[in-house]
PDB file of C-alpha atoms and ligand atoms in Angstrom:
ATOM      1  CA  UNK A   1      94.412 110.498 126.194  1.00 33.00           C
ATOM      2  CA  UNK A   2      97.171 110.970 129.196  1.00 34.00           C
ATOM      3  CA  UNK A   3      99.903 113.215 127.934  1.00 36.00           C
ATOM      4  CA  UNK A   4     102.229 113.767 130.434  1.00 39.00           C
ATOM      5  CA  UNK A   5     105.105 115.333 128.255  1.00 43.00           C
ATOM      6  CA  UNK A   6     103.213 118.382 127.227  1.00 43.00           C
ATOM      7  CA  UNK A   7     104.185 120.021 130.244  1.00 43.00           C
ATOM      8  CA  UNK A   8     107.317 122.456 128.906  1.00 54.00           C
ATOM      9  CA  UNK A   9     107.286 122.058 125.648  1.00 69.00           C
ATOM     10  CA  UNK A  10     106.913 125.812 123.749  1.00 70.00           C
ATOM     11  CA  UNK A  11     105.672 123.903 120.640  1.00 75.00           C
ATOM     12  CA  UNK A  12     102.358 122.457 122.700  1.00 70.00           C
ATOM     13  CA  UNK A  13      99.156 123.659 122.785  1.00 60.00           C
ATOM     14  CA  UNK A  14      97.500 123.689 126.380  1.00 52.00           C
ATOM     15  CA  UNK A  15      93.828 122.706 125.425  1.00 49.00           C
ATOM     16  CA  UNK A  16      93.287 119.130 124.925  1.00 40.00           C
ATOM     17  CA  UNK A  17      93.266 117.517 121.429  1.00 49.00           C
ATOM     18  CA  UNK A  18      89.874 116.658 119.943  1.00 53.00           C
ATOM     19  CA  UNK A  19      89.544 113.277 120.778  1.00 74.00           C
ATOM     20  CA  UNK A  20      91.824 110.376 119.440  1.00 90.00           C
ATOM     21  CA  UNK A  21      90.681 108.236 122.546  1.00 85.00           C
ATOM     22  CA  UNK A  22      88.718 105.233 120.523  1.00 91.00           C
ATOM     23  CA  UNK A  23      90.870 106.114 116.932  1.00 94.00           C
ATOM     24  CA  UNK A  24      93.442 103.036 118.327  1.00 94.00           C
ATOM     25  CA  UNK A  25      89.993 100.498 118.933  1.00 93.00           C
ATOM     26  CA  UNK A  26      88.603 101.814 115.312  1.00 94.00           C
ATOM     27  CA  UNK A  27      91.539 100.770 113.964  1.00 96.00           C
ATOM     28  CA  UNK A  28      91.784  97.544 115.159  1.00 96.00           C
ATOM     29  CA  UNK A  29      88.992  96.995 113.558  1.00 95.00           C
ATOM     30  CA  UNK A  30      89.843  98.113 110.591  1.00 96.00           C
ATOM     31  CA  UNK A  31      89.823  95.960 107.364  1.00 97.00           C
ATOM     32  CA  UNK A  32      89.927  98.420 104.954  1.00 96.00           C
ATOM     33  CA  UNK A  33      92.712  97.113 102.606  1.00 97.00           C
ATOM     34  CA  UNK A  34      94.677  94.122 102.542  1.00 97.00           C
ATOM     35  CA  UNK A  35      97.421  95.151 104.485  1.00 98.00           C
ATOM     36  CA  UNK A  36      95.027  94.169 107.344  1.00 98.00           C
ATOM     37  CA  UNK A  37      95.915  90.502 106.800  1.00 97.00           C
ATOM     38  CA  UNK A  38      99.474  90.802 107.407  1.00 97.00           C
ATOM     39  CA  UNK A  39      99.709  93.265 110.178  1.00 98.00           C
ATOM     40  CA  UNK A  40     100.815  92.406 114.078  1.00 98.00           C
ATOM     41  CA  UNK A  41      99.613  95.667 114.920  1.00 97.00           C
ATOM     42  CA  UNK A  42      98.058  98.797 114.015  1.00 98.00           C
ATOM     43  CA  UNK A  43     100.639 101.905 114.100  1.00 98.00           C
ATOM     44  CA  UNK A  44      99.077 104.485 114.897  1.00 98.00           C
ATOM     45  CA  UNK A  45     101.152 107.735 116.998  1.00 98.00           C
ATOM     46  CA  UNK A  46     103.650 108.049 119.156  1.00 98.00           C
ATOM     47  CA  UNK A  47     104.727 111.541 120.338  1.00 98.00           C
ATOM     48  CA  UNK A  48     102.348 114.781 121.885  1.00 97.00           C
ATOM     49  CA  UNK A  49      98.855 114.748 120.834  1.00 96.00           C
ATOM     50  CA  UNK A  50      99.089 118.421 121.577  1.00 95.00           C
ATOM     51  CA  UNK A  51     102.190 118.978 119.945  1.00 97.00           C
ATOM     52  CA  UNK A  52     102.185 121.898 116.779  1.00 97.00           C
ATOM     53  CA  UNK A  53     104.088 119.929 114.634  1.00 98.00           C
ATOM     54  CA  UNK A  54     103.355 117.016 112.792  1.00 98.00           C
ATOM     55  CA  UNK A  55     105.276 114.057 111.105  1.00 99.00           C
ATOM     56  CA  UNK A  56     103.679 112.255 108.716  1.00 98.00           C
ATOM     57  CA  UNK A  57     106.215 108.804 106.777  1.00 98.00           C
ATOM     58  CA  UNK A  58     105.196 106.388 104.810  1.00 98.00           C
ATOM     59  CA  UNK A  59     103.519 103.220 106.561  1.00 98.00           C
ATOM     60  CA  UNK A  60     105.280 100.577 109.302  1.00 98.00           C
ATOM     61  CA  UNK A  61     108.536  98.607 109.108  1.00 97.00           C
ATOM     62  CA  UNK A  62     109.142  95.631 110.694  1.00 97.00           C
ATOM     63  CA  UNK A  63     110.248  97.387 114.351  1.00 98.00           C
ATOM     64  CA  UNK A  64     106.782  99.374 114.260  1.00 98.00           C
ATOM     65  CA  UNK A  65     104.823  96.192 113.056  1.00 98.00           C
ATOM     66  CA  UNK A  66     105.991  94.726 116.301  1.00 98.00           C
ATOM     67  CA  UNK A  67     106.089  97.313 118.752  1.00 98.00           C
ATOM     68  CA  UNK A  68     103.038  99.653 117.734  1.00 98.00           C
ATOM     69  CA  UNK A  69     104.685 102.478 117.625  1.00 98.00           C
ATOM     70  CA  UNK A  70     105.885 104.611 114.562  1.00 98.00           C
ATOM     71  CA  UNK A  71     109.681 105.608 113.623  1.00 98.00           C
ATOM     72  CA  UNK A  72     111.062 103.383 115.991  1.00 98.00           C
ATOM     73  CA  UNK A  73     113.817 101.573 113.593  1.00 97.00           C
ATOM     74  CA  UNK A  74     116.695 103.186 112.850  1.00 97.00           C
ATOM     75  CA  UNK A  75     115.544 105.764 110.643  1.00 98.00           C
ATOM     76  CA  UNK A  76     113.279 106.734 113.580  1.00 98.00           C
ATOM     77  CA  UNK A  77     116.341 106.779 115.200  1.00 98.00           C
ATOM     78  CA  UNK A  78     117.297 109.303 113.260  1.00 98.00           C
ATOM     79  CA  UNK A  79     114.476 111.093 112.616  1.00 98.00           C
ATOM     80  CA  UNK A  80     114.636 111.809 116.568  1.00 98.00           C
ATOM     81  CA  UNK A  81     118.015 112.992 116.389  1.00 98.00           C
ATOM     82  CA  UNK A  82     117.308 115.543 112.934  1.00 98.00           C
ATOM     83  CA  UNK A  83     115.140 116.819 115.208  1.00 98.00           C
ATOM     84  CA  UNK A  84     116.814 117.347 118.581  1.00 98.00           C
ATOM     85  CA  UNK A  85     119.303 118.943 116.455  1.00 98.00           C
ATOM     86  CA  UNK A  86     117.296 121.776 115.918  1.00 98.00           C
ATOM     87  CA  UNK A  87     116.323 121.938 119.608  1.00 98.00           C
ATOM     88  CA  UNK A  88     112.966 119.541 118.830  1.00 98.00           C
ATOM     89  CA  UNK A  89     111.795 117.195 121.541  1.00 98.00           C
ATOM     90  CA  UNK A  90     109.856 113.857 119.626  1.00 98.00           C
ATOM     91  CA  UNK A  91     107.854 112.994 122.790  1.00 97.00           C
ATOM     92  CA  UNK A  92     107.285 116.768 123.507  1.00 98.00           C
ATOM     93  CA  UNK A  93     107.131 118.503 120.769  1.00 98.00           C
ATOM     94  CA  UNK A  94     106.287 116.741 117.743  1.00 98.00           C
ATOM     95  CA  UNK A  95     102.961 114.270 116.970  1.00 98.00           C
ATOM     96  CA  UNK A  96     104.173 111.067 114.585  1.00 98.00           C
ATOM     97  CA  UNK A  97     102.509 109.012 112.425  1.00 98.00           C
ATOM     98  CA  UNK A  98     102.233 107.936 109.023  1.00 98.00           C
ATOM     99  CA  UNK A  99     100.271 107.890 106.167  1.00 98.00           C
ATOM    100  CA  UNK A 100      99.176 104.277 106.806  1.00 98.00           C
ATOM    101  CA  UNK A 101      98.858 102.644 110.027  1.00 98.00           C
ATOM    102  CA  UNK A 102      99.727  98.620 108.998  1.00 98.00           C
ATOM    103  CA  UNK A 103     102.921  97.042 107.446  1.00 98.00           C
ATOM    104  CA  UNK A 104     103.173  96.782 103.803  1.00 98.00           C
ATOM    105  CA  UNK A 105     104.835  93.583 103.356  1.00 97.00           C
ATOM    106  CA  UNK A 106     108.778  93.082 102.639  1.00 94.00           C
ATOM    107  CA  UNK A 107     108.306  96.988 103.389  1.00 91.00           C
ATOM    108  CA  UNK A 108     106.890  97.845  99.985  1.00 97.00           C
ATOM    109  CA  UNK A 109     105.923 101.069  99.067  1.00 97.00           C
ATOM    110  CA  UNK A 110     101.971 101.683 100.002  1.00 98.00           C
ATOM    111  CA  UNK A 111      99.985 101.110  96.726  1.00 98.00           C
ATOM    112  CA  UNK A 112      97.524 104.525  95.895  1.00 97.00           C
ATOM    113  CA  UNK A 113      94.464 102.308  96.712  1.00 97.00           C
ATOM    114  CA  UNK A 114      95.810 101.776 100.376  1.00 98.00           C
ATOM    115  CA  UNK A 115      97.043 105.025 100.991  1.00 98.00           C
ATOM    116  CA  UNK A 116      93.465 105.705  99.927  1.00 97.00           C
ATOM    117  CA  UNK A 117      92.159 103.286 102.312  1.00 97.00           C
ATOM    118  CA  UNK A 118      93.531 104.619 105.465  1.00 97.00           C
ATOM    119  CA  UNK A 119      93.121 108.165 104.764  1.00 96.00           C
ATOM    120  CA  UNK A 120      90.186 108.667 107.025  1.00 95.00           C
ATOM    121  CA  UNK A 121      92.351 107.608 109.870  1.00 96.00           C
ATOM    122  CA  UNK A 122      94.981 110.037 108.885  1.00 97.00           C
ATOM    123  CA  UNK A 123      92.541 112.609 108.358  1.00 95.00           C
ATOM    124  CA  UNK A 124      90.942 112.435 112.289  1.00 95.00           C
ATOM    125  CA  UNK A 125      94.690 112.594 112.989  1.00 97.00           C
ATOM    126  CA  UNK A 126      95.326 115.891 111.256  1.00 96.00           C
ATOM    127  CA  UNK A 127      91.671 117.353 112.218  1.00 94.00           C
ATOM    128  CA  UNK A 128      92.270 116.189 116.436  1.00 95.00           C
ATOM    129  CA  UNK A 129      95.706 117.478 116.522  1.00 95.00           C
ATOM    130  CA  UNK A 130      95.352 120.380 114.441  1.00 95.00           C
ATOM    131  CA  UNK A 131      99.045 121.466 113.522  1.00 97.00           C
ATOM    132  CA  UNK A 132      99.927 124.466 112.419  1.00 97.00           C
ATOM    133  CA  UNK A 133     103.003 122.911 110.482  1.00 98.00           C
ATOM    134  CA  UNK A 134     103.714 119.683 109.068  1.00 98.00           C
ATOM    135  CA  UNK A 135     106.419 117.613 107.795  1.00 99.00           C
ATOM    136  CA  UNK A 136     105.858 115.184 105.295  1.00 98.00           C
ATOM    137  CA  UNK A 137     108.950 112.442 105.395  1.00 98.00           C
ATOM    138  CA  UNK A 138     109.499 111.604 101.700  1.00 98.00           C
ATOM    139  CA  UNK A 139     108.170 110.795  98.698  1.00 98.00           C
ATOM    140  CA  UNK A 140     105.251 108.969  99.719  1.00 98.00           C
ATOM    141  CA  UNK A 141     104.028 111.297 102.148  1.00 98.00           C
ATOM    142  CA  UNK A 142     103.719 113.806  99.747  1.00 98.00           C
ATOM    143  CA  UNK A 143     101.842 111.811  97.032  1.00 98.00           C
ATOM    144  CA  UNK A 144      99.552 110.523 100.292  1.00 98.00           C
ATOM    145  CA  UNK A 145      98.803 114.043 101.925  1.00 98.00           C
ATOM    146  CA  UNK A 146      99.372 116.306  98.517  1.00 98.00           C
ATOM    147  CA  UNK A 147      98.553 114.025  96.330  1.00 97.00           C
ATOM    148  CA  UNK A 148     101.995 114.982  94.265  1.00 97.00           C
ATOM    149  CA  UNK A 149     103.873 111.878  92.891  1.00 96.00           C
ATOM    150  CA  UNK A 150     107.459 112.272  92.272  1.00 95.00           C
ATOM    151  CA  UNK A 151     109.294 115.578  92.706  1.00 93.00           C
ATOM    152  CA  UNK A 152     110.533 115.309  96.749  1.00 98.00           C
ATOM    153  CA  UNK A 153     114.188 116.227  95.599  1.00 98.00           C
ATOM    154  CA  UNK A 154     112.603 119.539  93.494  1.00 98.00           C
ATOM    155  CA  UNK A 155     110.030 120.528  96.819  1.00 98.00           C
ATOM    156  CA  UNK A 156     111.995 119.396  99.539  1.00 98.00           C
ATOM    157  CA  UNK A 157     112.370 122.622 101.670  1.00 98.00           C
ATOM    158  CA  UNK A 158     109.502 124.842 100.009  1.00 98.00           C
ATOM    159  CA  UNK A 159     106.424 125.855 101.853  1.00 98.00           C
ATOM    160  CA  UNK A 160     103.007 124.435 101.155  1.00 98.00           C
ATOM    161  CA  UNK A 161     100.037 126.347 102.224  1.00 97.00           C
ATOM    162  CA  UNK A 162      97.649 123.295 102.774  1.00 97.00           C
ATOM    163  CA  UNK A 163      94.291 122.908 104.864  1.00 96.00           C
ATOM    164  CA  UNK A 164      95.205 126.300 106.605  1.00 97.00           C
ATOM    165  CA  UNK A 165      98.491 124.305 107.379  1.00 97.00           C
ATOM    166  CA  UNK A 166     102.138 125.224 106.150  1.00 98.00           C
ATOM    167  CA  UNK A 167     103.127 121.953 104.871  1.00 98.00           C
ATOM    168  CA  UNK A 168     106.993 121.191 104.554  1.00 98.00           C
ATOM    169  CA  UNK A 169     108.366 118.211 102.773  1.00 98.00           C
ATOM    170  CA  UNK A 170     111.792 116.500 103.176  1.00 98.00           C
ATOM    171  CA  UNK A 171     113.621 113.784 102.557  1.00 98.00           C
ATOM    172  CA  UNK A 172     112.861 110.323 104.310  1.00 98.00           C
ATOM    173  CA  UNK A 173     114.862 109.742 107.086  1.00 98.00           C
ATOM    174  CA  UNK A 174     115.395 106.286 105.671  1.00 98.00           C
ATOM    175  CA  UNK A 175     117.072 107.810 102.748  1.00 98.00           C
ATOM    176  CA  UNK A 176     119.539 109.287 104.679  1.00 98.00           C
ATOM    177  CA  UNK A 177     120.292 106.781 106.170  1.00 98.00           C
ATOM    178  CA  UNK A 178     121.677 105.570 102.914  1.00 98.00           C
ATOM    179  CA  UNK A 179     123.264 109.021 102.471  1.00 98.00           C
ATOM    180  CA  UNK A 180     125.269 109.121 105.352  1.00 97.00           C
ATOM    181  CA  UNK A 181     127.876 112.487 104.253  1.00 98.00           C
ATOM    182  CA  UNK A 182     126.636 115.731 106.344  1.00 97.00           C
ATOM    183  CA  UNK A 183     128.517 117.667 103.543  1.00 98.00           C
ATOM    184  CA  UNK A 184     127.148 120.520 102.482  1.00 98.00           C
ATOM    185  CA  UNK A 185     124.527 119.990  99.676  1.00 98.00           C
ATOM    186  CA  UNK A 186     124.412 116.614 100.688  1.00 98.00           C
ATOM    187  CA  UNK A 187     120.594 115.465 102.068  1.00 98.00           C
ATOM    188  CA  UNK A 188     121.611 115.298 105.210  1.00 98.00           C
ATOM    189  CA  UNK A 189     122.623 118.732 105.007  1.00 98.00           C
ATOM    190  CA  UNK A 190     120.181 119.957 103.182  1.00 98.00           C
ATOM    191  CA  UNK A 191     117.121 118.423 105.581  1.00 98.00           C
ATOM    192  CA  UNK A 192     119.135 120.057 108.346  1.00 98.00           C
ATOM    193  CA  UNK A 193     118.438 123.383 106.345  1.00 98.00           C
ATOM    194  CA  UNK A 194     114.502 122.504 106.298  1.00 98.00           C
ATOM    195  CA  UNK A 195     114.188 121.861 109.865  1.00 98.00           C
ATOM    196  CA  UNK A 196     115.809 124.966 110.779  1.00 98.00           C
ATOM    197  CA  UNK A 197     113.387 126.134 108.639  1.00 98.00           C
ATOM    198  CA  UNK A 198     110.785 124.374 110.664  1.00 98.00           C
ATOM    199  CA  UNK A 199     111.774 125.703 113.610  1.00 98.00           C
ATOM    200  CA  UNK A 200     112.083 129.221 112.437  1.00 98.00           C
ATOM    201  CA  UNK A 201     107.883 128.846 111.324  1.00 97.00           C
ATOM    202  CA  UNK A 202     107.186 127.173 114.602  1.00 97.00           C
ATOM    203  CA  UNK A 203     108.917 129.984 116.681  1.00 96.00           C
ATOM    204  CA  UNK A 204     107.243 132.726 114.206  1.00 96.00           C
ATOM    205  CA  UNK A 205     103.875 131.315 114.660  1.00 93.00           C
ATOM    206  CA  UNK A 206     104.103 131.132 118.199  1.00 90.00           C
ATOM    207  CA  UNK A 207     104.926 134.265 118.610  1.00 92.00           C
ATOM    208  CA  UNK A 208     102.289 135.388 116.275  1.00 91.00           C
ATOM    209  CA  UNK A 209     104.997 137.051 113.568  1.00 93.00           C
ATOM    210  CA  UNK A 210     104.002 134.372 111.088  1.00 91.00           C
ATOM    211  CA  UNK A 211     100.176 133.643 110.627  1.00 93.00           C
ATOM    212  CA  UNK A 212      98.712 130.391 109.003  1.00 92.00           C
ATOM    213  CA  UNK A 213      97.873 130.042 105.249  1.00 94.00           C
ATOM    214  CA  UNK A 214      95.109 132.021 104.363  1.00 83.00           C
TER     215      UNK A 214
HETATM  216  N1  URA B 301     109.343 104.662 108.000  1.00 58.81           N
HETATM  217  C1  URA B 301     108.180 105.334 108.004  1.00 58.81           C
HETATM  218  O1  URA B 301     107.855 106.026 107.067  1.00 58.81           O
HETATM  219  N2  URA B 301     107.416 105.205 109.070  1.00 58.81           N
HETATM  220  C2  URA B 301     107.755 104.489 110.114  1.00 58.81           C
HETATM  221  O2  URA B 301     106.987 104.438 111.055  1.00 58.81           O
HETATM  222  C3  URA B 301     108.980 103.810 110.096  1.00 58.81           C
HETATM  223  C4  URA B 301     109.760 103.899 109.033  1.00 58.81           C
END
């Protein structure tokens, strides 16, 4: 895979990611679950392959279902602009996805069985991009990649160790977009506080002050 926007990013690794080349044609192909049926395309990335930072959401909307590409609506929107606010680039830095690749219908929540389903696509994700840190964006992210159902307002903002990951959940960009106030305590403000805190781990691991989860 091409990657032209590695070039300047401090949150990139040089070497090339294992390889993700045929994961779009495997995909394709993929009838896994029901949500096959429905789909106008696989979602599978957008963002730096090499990137040390992960996003993982919860499955395609509409926009994504037509364009291929993940976080592209308007909670993509503002998913990119959370994280240019704490100086982080989402075609240089950061690798996106979600937890799975085709549209639920009338944008459902992803049933257990096809989170399930798609998990070996998410997994050669995770193991070919190998980041350091992860976000998980909401509630279904974290009961996808944790396996923890409920509890996103009580572990937003804490630290998982995870797969000799740090693993940081926070509130779905989509949510916030239904909780517009920036005021202090408010989501907005408080996801603000976690990506600072993402930052902080990205700059101490790159500078080898902060090591990965033993
Ligand atoms: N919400 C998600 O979780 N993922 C997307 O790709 C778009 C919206």
């Amino acid at each position: 895979m091409v990657v032209d926007s590695q070039q300047g990013s401090l949150f990139a690794v040089p070497e090339p990611a294992a390889d993700l080349a045929n994961l779009r044609e495997r995909c394709d192909a993929c009838r896994r679950c029901g949500l096959a049926a429905g789909r106008q395309q696989v979602v599978i990335s957008r963002g730096n392959p090499h990137a040390r930072l992960m996003v993982i959401g919860e499955g395609p909307g509409a926009q994504e279902d037509a364009t291929g590409l993940p976080f592209v609506g308007r909670a993509g929107q503002l998913l990119d602009q959370m994280l240019a606010s704490v100086s982080l680039d989402s075609n240089q830095d950061v690798y996106i996805c979600n937890v799975v690749k085709c549209r639920p219908p009338d944008n459902r929540k992803p049933t257990p069985e096809e989170m399930r389903a798609c998990e070996p696509w998410l997994a050669i994700q995770i193991e070919a991009v190998d980041p350091p840190v992860v976000i998980l964006a909401g509630a279904t992210a974290l009961e996808g990649v944790l396996g923890i159902r409920g509890g996103i307002t009580r572990l937003r903002g804490q630290w998982h160790p995870w797969q000799g990951r740090w693993v940081m959940p926070v509130f779905h960009p989509s949510y916030l977009l239904r909780n517009p106030s920036r005021q202090k305590g408010s989501p907005r403000w408080l996801t603000w506080q976690d990506l600072q805190e993402v930052r902080r781990r990205l700059e101490a691991m790159t500078s080898g002050a902060a090591a990965p989860p033993g």
